[in-house]
Each structure stands twice: as structure tokens, then as C-alpha cells.
JSON list of N, CA and C in Angstrom, two decimals:
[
{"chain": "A", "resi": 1493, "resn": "UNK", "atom": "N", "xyz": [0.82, -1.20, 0.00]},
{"chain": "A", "resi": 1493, "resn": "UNK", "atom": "CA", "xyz": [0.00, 0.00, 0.00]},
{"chain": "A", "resi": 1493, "resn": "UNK", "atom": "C", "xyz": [0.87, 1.27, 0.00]},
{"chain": "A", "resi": 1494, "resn": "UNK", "atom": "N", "xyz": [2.35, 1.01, 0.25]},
{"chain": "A", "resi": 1494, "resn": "UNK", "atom": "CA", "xyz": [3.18, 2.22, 0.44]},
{"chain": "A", "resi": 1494, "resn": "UNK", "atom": "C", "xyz": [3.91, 2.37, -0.48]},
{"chain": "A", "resi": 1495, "resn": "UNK", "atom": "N", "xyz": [3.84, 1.87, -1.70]},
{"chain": "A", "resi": 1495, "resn": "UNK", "atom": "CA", "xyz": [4.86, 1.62, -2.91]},
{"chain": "A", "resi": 1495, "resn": "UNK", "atom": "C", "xyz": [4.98, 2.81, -3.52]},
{"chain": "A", "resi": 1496, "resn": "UNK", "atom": "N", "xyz": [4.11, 3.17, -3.86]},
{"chain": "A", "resi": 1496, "resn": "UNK", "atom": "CA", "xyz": [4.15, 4.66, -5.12]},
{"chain": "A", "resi": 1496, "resn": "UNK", "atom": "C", "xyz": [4.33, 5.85, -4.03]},
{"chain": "A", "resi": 1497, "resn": "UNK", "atom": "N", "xyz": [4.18, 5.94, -2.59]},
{"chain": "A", "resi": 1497, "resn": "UNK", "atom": "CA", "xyz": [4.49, 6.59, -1.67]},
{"chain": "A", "resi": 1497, "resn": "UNK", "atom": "C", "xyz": [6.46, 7.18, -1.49]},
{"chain": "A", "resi": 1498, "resn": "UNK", "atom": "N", "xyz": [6.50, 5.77, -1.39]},
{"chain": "A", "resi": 1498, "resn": "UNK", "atom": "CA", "xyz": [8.11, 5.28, -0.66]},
{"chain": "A", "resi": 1498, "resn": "UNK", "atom": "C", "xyz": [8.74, 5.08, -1.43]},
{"chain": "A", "resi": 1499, "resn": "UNK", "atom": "N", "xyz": [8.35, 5.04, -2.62]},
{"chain": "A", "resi": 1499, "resn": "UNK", "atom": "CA", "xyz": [9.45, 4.05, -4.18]},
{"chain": "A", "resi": 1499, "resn": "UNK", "atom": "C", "xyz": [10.70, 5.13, -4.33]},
{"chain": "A", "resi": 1500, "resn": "UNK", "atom": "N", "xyz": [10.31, 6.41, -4.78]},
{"chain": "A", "resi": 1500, "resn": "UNK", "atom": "CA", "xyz": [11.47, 7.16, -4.77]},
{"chain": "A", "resi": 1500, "resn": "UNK", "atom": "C", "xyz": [12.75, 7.48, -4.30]},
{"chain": "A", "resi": 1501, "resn": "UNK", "atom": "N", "xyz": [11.93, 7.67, -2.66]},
{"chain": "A", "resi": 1501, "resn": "UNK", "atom": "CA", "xyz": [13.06, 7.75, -1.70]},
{"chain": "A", "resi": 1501, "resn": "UNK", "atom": "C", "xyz": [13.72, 6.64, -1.19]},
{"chain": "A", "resi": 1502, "resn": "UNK", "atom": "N", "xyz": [13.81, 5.02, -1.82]},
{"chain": "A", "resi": 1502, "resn": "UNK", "atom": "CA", "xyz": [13.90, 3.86, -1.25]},
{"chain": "A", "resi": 1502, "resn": "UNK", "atom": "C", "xyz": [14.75, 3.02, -2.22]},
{"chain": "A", "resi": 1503, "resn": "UNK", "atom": "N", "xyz": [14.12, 3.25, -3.34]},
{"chain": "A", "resi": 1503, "resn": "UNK", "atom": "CA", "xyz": [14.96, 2.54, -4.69]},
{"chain": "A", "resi": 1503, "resn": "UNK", "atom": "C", "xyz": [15.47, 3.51, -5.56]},
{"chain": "A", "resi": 1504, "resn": "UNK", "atom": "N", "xyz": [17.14, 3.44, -5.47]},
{"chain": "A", "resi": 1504, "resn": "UNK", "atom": "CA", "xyz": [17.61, 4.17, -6.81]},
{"chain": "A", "resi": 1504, "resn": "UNK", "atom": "C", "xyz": [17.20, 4.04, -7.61]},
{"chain": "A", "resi": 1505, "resn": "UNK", "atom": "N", "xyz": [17.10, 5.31, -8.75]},
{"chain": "A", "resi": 1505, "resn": "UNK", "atom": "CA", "xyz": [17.01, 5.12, -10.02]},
{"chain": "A", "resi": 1505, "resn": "UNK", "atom": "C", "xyz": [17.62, 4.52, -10.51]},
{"chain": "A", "resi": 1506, "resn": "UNK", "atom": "N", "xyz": [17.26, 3.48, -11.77]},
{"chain": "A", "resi": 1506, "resn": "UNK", "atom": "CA", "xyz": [17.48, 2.66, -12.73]},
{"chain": "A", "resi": 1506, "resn": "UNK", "atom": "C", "xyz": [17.75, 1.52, -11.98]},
{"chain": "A", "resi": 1507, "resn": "UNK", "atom": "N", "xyz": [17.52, 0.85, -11.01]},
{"chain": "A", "resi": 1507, "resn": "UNK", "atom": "CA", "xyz": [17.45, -0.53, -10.19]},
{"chain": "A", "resi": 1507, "resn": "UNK", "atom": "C", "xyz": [16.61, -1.32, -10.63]},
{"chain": "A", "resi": 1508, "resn": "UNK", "atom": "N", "xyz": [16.63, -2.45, -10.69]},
{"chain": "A", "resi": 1508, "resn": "UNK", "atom": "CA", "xyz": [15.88, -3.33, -11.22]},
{"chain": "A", "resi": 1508, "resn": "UNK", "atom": "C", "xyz": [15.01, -4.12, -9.71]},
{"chain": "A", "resi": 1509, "resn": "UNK", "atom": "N", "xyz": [13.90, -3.65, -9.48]},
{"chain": "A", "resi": 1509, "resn": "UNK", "atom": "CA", "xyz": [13.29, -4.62, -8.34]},
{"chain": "A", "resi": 1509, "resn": "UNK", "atom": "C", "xyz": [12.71, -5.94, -8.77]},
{"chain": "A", "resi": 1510, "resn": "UNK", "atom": "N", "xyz": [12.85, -6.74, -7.28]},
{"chain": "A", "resi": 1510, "resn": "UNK", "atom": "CA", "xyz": [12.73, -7.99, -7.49]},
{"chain": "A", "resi": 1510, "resn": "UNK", "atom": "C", "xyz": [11.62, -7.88, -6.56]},
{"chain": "A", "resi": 1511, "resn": "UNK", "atom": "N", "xyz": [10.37, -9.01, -6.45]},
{"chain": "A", "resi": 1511, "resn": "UNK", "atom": "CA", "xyz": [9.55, -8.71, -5.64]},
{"chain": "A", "resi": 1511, "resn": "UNK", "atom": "C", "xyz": [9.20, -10.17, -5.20]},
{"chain": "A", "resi": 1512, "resn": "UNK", "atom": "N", "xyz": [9.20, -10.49, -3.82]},
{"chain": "A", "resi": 1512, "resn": "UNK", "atom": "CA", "xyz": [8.89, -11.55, -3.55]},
{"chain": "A", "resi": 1512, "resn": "UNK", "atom": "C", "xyz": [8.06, -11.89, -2.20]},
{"chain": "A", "resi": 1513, "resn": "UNK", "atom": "N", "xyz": [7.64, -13.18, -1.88]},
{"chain": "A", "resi": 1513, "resn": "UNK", "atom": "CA", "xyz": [6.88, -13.13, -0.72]},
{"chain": "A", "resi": 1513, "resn": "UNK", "atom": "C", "xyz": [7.51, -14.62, 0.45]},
{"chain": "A", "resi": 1514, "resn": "UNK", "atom": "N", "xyz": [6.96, -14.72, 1.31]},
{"chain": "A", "resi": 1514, "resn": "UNK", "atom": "CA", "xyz": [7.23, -16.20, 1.60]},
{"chain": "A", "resi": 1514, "resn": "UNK", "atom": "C", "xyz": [7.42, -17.40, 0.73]},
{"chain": "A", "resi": 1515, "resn": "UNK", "atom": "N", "xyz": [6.22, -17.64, 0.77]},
{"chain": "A", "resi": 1515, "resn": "UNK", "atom": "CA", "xyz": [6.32, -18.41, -0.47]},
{"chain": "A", "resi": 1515, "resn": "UNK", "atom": "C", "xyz": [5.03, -18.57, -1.36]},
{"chain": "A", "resi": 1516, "resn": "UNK", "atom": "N", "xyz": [5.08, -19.79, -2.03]},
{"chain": "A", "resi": 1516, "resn": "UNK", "atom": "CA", "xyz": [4.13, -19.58, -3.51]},
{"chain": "A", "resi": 1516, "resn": "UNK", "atom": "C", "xyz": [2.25, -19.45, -3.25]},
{"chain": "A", "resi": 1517, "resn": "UNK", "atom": "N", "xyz": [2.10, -19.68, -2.03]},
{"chain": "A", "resi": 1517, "resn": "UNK", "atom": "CA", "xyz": [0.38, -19.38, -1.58]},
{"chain": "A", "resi": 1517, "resn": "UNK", "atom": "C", "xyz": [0.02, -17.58, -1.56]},
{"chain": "A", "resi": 1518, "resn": "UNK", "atom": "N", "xyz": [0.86, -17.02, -1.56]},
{"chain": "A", "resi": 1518, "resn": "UNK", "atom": "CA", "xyz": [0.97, -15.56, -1.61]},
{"chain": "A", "resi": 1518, "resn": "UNK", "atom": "C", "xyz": [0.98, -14.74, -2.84]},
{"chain": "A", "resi": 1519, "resn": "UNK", "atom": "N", "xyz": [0.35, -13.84, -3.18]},
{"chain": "A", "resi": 1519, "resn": "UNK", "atom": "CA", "xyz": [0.13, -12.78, -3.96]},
{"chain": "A", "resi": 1519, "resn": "UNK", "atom": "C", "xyz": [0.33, -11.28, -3.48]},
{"chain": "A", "resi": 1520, "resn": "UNK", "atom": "N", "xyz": [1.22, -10.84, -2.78]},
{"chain": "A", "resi": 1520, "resn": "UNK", "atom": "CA", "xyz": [1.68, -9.84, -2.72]},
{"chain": "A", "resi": 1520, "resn": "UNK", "atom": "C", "xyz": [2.86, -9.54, -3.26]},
{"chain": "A", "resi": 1521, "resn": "UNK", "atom": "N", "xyz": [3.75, -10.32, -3.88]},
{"chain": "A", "resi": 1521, "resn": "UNK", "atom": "CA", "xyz": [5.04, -10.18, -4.61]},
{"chain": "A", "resi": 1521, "resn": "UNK", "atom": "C", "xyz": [4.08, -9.78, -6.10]},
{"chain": "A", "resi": 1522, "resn": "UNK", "atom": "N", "xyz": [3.33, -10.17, -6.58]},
{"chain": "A", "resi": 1522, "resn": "UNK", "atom": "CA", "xyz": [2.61, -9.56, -7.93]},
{"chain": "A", "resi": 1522, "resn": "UNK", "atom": "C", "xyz": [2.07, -8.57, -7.92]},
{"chain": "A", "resi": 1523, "resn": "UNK", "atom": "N", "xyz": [1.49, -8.55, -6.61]},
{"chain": "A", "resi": 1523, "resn": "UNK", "atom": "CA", "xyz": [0.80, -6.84, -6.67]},
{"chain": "A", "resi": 1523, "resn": "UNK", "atom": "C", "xyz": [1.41, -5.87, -6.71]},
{"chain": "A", "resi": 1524, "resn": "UNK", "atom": "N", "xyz": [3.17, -6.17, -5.56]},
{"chain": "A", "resi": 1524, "resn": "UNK", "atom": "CA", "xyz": [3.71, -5.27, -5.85]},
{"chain": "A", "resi": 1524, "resn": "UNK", "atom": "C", "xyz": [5.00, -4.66, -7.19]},
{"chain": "A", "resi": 1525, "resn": "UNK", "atom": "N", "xyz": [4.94, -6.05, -7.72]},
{"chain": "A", "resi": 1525, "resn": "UNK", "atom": "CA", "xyz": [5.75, -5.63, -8.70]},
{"chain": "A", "resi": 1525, "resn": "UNK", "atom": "C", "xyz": [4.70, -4.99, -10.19]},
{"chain": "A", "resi": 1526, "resn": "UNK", "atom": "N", "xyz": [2.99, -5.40, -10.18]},
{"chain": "A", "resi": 1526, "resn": "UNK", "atom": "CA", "xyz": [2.51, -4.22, -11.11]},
{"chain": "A", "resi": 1526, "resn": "UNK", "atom": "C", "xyz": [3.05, -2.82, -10.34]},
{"chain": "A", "resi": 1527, "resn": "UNK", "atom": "N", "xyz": [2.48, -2.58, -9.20]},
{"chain": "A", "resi": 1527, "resn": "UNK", "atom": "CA", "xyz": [2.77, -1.60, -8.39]},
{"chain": "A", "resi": 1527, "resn": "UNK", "atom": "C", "xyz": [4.09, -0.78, -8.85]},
{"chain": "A", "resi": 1528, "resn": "UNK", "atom": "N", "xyz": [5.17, -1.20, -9.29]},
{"chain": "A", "resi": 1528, "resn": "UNK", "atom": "CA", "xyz": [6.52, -0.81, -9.56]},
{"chain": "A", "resi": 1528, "resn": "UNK", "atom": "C", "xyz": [6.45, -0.48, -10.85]},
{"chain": "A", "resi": 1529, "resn": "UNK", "atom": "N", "xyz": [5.80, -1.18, -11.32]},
{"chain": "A", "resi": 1529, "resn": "UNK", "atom": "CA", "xyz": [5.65, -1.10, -13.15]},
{"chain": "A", "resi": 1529, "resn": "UNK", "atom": "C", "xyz": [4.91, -0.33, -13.46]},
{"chain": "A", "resi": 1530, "resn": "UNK", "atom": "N", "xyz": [4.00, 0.09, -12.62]},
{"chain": "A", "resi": 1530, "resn": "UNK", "atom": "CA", "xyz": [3.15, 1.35, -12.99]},
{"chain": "A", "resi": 1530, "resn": "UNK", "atom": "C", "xyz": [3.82, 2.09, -13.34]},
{"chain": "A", "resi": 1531, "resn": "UNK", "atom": "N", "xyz": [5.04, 2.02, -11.79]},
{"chain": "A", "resi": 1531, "resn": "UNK", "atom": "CA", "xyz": [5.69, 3.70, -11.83]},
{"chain": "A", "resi": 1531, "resn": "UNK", "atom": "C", "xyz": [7.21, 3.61, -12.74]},
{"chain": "A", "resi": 1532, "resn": "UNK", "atom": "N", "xyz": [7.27, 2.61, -13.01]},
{"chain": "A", "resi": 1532, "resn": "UNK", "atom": "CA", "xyz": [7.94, 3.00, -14.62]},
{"chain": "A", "resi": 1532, "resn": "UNK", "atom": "C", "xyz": [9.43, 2.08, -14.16]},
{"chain": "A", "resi": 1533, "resn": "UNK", "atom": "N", "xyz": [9.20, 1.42, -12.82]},
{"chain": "A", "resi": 1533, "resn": "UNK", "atom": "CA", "xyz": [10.59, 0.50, -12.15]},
{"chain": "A", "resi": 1533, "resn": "UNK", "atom": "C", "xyz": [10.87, -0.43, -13.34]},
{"chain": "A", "resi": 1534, "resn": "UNK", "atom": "N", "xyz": [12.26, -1.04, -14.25]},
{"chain": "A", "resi": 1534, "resn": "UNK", "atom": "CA", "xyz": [12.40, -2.54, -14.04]},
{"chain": "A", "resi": 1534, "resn": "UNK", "atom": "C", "xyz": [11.69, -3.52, -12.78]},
{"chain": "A", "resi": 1535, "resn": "UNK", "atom": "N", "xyz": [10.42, -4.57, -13.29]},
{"chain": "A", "resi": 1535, "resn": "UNK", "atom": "CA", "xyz": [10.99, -5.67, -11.98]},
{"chain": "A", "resi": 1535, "resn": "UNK", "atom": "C", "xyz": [10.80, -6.81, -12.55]},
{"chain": "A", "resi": 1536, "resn": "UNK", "atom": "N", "xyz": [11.01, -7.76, -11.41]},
{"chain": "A", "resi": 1536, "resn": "UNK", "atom": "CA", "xyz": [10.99, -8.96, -11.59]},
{"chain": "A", "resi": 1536, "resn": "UNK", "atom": "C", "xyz": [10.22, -9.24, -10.35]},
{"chain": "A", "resi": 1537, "resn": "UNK", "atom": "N", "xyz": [9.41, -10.80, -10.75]},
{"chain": "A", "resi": 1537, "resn": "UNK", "atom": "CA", "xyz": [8.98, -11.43, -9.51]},
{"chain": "A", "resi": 1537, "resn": "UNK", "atom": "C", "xyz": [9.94, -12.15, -9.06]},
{"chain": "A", "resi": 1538, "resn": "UNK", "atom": "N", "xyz": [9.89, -12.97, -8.32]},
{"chain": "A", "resi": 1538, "resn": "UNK", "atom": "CA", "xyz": [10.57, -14.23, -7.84]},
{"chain": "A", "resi": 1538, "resn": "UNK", "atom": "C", "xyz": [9.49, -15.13, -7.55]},
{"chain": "A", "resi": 1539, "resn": "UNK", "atom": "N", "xyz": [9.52, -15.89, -8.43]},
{"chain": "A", "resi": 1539, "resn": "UNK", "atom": "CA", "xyz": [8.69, -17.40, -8.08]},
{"chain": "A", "resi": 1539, "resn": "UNK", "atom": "C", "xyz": [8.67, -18.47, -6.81]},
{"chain": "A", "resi": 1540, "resn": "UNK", "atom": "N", "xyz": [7.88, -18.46, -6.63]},
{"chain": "A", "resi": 1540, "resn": "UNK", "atom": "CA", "xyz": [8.58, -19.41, -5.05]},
{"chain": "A", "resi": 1540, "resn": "UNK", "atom": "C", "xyz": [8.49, -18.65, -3.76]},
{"chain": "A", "resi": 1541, "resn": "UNK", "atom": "N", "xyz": [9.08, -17.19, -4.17]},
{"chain": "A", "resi": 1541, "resn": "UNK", "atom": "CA", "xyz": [9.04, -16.71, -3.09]},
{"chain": "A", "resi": 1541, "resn": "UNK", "atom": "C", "xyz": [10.64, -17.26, -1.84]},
{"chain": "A", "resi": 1542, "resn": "UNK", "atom": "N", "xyz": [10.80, -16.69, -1.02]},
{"chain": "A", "resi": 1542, "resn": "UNK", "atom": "CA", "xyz": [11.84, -17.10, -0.12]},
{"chain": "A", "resi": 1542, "resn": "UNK", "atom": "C", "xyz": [11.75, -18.73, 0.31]},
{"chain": "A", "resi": 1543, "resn": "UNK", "atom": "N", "xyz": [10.83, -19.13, 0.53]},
{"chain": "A", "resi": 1543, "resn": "UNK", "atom": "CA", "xyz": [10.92, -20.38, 0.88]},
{"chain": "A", "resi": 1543, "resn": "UNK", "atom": "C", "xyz": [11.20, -21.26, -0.07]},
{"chain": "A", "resi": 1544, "resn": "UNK", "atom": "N", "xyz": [10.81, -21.37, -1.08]},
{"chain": "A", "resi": 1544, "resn": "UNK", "atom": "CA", "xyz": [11.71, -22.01, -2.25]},
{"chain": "A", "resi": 1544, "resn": "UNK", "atom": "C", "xyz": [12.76, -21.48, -3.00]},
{"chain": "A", "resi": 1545, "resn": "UNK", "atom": "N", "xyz": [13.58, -20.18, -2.63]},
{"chain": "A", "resi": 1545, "resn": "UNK", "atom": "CA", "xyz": [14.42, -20.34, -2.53]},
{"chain": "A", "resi": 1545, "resn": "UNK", "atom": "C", "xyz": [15.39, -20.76, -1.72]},
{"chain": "A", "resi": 1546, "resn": "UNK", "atom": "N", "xyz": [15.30, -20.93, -0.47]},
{"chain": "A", "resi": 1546, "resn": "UNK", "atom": "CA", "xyz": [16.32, -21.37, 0.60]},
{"chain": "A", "resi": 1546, "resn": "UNK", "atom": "C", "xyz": [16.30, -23.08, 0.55]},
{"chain": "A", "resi": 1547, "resn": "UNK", "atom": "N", "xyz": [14.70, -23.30, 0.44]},
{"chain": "A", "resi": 1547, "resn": "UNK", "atom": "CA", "xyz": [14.91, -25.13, -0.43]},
{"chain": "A", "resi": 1547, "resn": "UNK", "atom": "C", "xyz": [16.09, -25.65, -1.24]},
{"chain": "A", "resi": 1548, "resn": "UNK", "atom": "N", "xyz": [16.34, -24.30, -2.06]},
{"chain": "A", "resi": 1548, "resn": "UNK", "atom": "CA", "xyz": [16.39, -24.79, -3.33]},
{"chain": "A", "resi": 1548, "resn": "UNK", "atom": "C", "xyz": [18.59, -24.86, -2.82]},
{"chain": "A", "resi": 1549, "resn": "UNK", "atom": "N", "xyz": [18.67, -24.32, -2.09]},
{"chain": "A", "resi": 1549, "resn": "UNK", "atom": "CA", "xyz": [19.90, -24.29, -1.27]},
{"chain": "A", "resi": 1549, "resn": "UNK", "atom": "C", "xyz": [20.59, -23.09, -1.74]},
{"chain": "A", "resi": 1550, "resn": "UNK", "atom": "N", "xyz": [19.94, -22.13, -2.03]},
{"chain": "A", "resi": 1550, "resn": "UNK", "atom": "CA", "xyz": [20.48, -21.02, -2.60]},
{"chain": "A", "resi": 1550, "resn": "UNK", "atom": "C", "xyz": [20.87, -20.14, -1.51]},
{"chain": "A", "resi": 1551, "resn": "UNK", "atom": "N", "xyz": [22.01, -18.78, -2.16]},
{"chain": "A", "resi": 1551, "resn": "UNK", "atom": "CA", "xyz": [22.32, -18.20, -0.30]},
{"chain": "A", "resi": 1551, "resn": "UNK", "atom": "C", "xyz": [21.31, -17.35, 0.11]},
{"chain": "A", "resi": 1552, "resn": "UNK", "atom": "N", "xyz": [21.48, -16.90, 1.55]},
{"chain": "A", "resi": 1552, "resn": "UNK", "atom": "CA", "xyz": [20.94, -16.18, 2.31]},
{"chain": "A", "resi": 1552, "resn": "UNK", "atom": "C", "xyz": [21.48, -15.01, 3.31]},
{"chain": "A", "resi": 1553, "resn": "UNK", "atom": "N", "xyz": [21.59, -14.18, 3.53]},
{"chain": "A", "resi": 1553, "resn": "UNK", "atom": "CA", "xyz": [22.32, -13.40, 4.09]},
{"chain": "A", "resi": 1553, "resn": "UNK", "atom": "C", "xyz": [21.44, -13.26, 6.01]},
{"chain": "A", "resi": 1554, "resn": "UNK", "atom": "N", "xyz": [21.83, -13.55, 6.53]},
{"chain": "A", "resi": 1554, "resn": "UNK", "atom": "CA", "xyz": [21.24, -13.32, 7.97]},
{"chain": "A", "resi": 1554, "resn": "UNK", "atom": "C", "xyz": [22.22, -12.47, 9.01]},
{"chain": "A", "resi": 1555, "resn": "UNK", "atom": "N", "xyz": [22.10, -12.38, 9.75]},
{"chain": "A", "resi": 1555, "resn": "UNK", "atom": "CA", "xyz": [22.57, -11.67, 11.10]},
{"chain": "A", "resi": 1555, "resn": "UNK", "atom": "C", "xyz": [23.73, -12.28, 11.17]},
{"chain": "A", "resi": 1556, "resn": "UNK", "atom": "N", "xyz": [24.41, -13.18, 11.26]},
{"chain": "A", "resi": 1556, "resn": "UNK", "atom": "CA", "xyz": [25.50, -13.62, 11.14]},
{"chain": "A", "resi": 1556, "resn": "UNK", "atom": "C", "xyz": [26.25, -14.68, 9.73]},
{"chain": "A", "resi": 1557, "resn": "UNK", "atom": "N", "xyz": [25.60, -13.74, 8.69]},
{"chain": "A", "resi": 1557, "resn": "UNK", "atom": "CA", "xyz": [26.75, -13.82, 7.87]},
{"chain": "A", "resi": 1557, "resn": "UNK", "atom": "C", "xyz": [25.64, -14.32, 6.62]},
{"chain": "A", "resi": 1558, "resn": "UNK", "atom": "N", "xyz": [26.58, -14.61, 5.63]},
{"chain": "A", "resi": 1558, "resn": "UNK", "atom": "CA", "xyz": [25.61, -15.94, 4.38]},
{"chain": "A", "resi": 1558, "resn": "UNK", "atom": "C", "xyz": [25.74, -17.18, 4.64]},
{"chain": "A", "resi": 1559, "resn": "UNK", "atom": "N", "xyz": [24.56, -17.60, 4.57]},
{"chain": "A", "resi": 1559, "resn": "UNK", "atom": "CA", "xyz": [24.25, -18.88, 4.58]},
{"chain": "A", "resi": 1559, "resn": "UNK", "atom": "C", "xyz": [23.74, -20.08, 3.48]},
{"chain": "A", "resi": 1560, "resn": "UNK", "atom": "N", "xyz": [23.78, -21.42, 4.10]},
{"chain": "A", "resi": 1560, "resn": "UNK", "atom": "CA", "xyz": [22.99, -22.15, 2.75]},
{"chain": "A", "resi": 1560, "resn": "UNK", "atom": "C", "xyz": [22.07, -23.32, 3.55]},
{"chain": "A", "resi": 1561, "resn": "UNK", "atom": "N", "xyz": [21.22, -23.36, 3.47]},
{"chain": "A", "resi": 1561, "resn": "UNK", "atom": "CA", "xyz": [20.63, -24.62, 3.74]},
{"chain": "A", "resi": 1561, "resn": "UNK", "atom": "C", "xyz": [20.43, -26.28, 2.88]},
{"chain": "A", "resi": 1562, "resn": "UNK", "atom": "N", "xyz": [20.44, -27.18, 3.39]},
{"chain": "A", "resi": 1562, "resn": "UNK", "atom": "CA", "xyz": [20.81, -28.34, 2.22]},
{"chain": "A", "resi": 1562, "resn": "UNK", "atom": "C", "xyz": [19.43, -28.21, 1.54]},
{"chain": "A", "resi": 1563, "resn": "UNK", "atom": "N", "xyz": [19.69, -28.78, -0.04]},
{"chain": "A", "resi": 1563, "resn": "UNK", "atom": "CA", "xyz": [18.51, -28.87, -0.53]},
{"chain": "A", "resi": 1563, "resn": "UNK", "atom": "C", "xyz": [17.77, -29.74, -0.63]},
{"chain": "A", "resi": 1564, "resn": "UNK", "atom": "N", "xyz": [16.13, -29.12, 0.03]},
{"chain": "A", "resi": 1564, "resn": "UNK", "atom": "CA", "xyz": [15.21, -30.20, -0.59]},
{"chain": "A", "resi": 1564, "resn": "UNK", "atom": "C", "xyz": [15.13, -30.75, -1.49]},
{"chain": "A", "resi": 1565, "resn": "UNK", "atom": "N", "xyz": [15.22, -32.06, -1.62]},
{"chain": "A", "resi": 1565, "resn": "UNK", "atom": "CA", "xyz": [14.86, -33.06, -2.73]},
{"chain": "A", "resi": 1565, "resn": "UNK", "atom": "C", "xyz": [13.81, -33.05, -3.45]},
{"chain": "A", "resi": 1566, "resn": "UNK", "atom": "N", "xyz": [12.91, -32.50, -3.14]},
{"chain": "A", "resi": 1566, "resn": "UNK", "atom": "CA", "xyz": [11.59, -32.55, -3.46]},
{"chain": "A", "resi": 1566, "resn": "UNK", "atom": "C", "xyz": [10.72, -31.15, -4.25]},
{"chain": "A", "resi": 1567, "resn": "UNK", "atom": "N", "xyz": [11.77, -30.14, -3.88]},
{"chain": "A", "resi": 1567, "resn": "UNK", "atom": "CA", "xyz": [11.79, -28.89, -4.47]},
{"chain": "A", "resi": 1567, "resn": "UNK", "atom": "C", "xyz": [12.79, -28.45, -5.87]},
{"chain": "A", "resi": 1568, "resn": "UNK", "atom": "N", "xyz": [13.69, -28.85, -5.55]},
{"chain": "A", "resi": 1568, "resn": "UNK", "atom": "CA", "xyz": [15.01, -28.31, -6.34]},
{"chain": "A", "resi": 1568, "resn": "UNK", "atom": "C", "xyz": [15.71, -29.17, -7.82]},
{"chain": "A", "resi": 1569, "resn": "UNK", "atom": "N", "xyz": [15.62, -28.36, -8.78]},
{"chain": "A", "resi": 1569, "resn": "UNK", "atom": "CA", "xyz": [15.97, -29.01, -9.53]},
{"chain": "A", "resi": 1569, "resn": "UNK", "atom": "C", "xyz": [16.77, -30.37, -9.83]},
{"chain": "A", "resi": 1570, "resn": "UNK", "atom": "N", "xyz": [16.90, -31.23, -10.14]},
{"chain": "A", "resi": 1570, "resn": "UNK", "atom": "CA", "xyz": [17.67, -32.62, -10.34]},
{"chain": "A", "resi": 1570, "resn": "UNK", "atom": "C", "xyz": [18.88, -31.95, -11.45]},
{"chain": "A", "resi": 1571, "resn": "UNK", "atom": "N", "xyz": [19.77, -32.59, -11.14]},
{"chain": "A", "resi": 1571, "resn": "UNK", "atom": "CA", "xyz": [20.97, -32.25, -12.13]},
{"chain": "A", "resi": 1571, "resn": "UNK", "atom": "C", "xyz": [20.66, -33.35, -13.15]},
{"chain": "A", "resi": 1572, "resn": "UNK", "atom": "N", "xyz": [20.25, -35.16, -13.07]},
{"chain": "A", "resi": 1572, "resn": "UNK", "atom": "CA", "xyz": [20.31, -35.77, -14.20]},
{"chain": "A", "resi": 1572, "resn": "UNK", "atom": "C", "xyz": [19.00, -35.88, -13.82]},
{"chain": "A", "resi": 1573, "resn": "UNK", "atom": "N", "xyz": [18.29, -36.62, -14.73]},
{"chain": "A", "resi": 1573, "resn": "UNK", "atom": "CA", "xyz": [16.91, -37.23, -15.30]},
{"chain": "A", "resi": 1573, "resn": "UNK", "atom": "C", "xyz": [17.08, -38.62, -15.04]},
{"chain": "A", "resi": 1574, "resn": "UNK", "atom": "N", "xyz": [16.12, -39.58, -14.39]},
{"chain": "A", "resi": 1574, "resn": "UNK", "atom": "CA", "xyz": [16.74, -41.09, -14.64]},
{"chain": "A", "resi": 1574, "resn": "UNK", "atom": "C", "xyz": [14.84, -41.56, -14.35]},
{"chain": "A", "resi": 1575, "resn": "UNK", "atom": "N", "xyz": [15.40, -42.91, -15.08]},
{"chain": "A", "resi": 1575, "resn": "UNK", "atom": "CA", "xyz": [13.89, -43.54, -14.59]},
{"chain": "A", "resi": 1575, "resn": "UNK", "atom": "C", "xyz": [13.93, -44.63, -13.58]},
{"chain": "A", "resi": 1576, "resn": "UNK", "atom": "N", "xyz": [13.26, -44.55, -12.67]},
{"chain": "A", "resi": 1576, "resn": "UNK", "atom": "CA", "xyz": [13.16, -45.50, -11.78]},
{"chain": "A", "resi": 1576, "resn": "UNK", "atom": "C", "xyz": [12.34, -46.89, -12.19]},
{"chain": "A", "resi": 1577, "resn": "UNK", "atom": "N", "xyz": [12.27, -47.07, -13.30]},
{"chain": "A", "resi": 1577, "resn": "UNK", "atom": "CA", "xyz": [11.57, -47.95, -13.65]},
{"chain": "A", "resi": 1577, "resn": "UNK", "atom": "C", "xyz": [11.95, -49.76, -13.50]}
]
């Protein structure tokens, strides 16, 4: 609700925003990236949202430092293809 408010004083010009939420049950990473696009921002969503990215074992920056968590199996891409057949 504070986007076209705050955008100026918050995001340099010519930055490309990324907009994301928890994760994929959420629709506020879309609202706010029309929201950005109105006002004339580059953005991007992020799919997934944070929680599939940190699945996915990608980094994280926290209070003490970057991090990685192992990846879910069940989320994260497979490097080969095989059939269990």
C-alpha cells in the first residue's frame, strides 16, 4: 500500500526490483511488482518466493553472515533425469 508513496526515496534510479513473498500461496510479490511497473521500475517477480528459494539451497544473508541450507529433494531441480523404472 506504500509503494508509489516510498518508491522514490527507497529505490535508486534505474534498479531493477525484485519482488517476492514467503512463499508460492501468496500474492503480494505480484501486486507489488505491477505496483513498480506502474511507476515506470524494471521488476521482476521471484517465483517461489523465499521459501523455495532457501529449499532450493540457494544463499541467504542473515545476522551472522551468508548462509545455505541443504537442498530439498523434493523442491530443487535434479541435475540428471533417470527412470526408476
Amino acid at each position: 500500500a506504500e509503494i508509489a508513496a516510498l518508491a522514490a526515496e527507497t529505490v535508486p534510479v534505474g534498479s531493477t526490483v525484485v519482488t517476492y513473498c514467503w512463499g508460492p500461496g501468496c500474492n503480494g510479490a505480484t501486486r507489488a511488482a505491477l505496483e513498480f511497473a506502474r511507476l515506470g521500475y524494471p521488476v521482476k517477480e521471484m517465483l517461489g518466493g523465499y521459501e523455495y528459494w532457501v529449499r532450493e539451497g540457494l544463499p541467504v544473508v542473515t545476522g551472522t553472515g551468508l548462509t545455505r541450507r541443504p537442498v530439498d529433494e523434493l523442491t530443487a531441480p535434479r541435475s540428471t533425469v533417470s527412470c526408476d523404472c
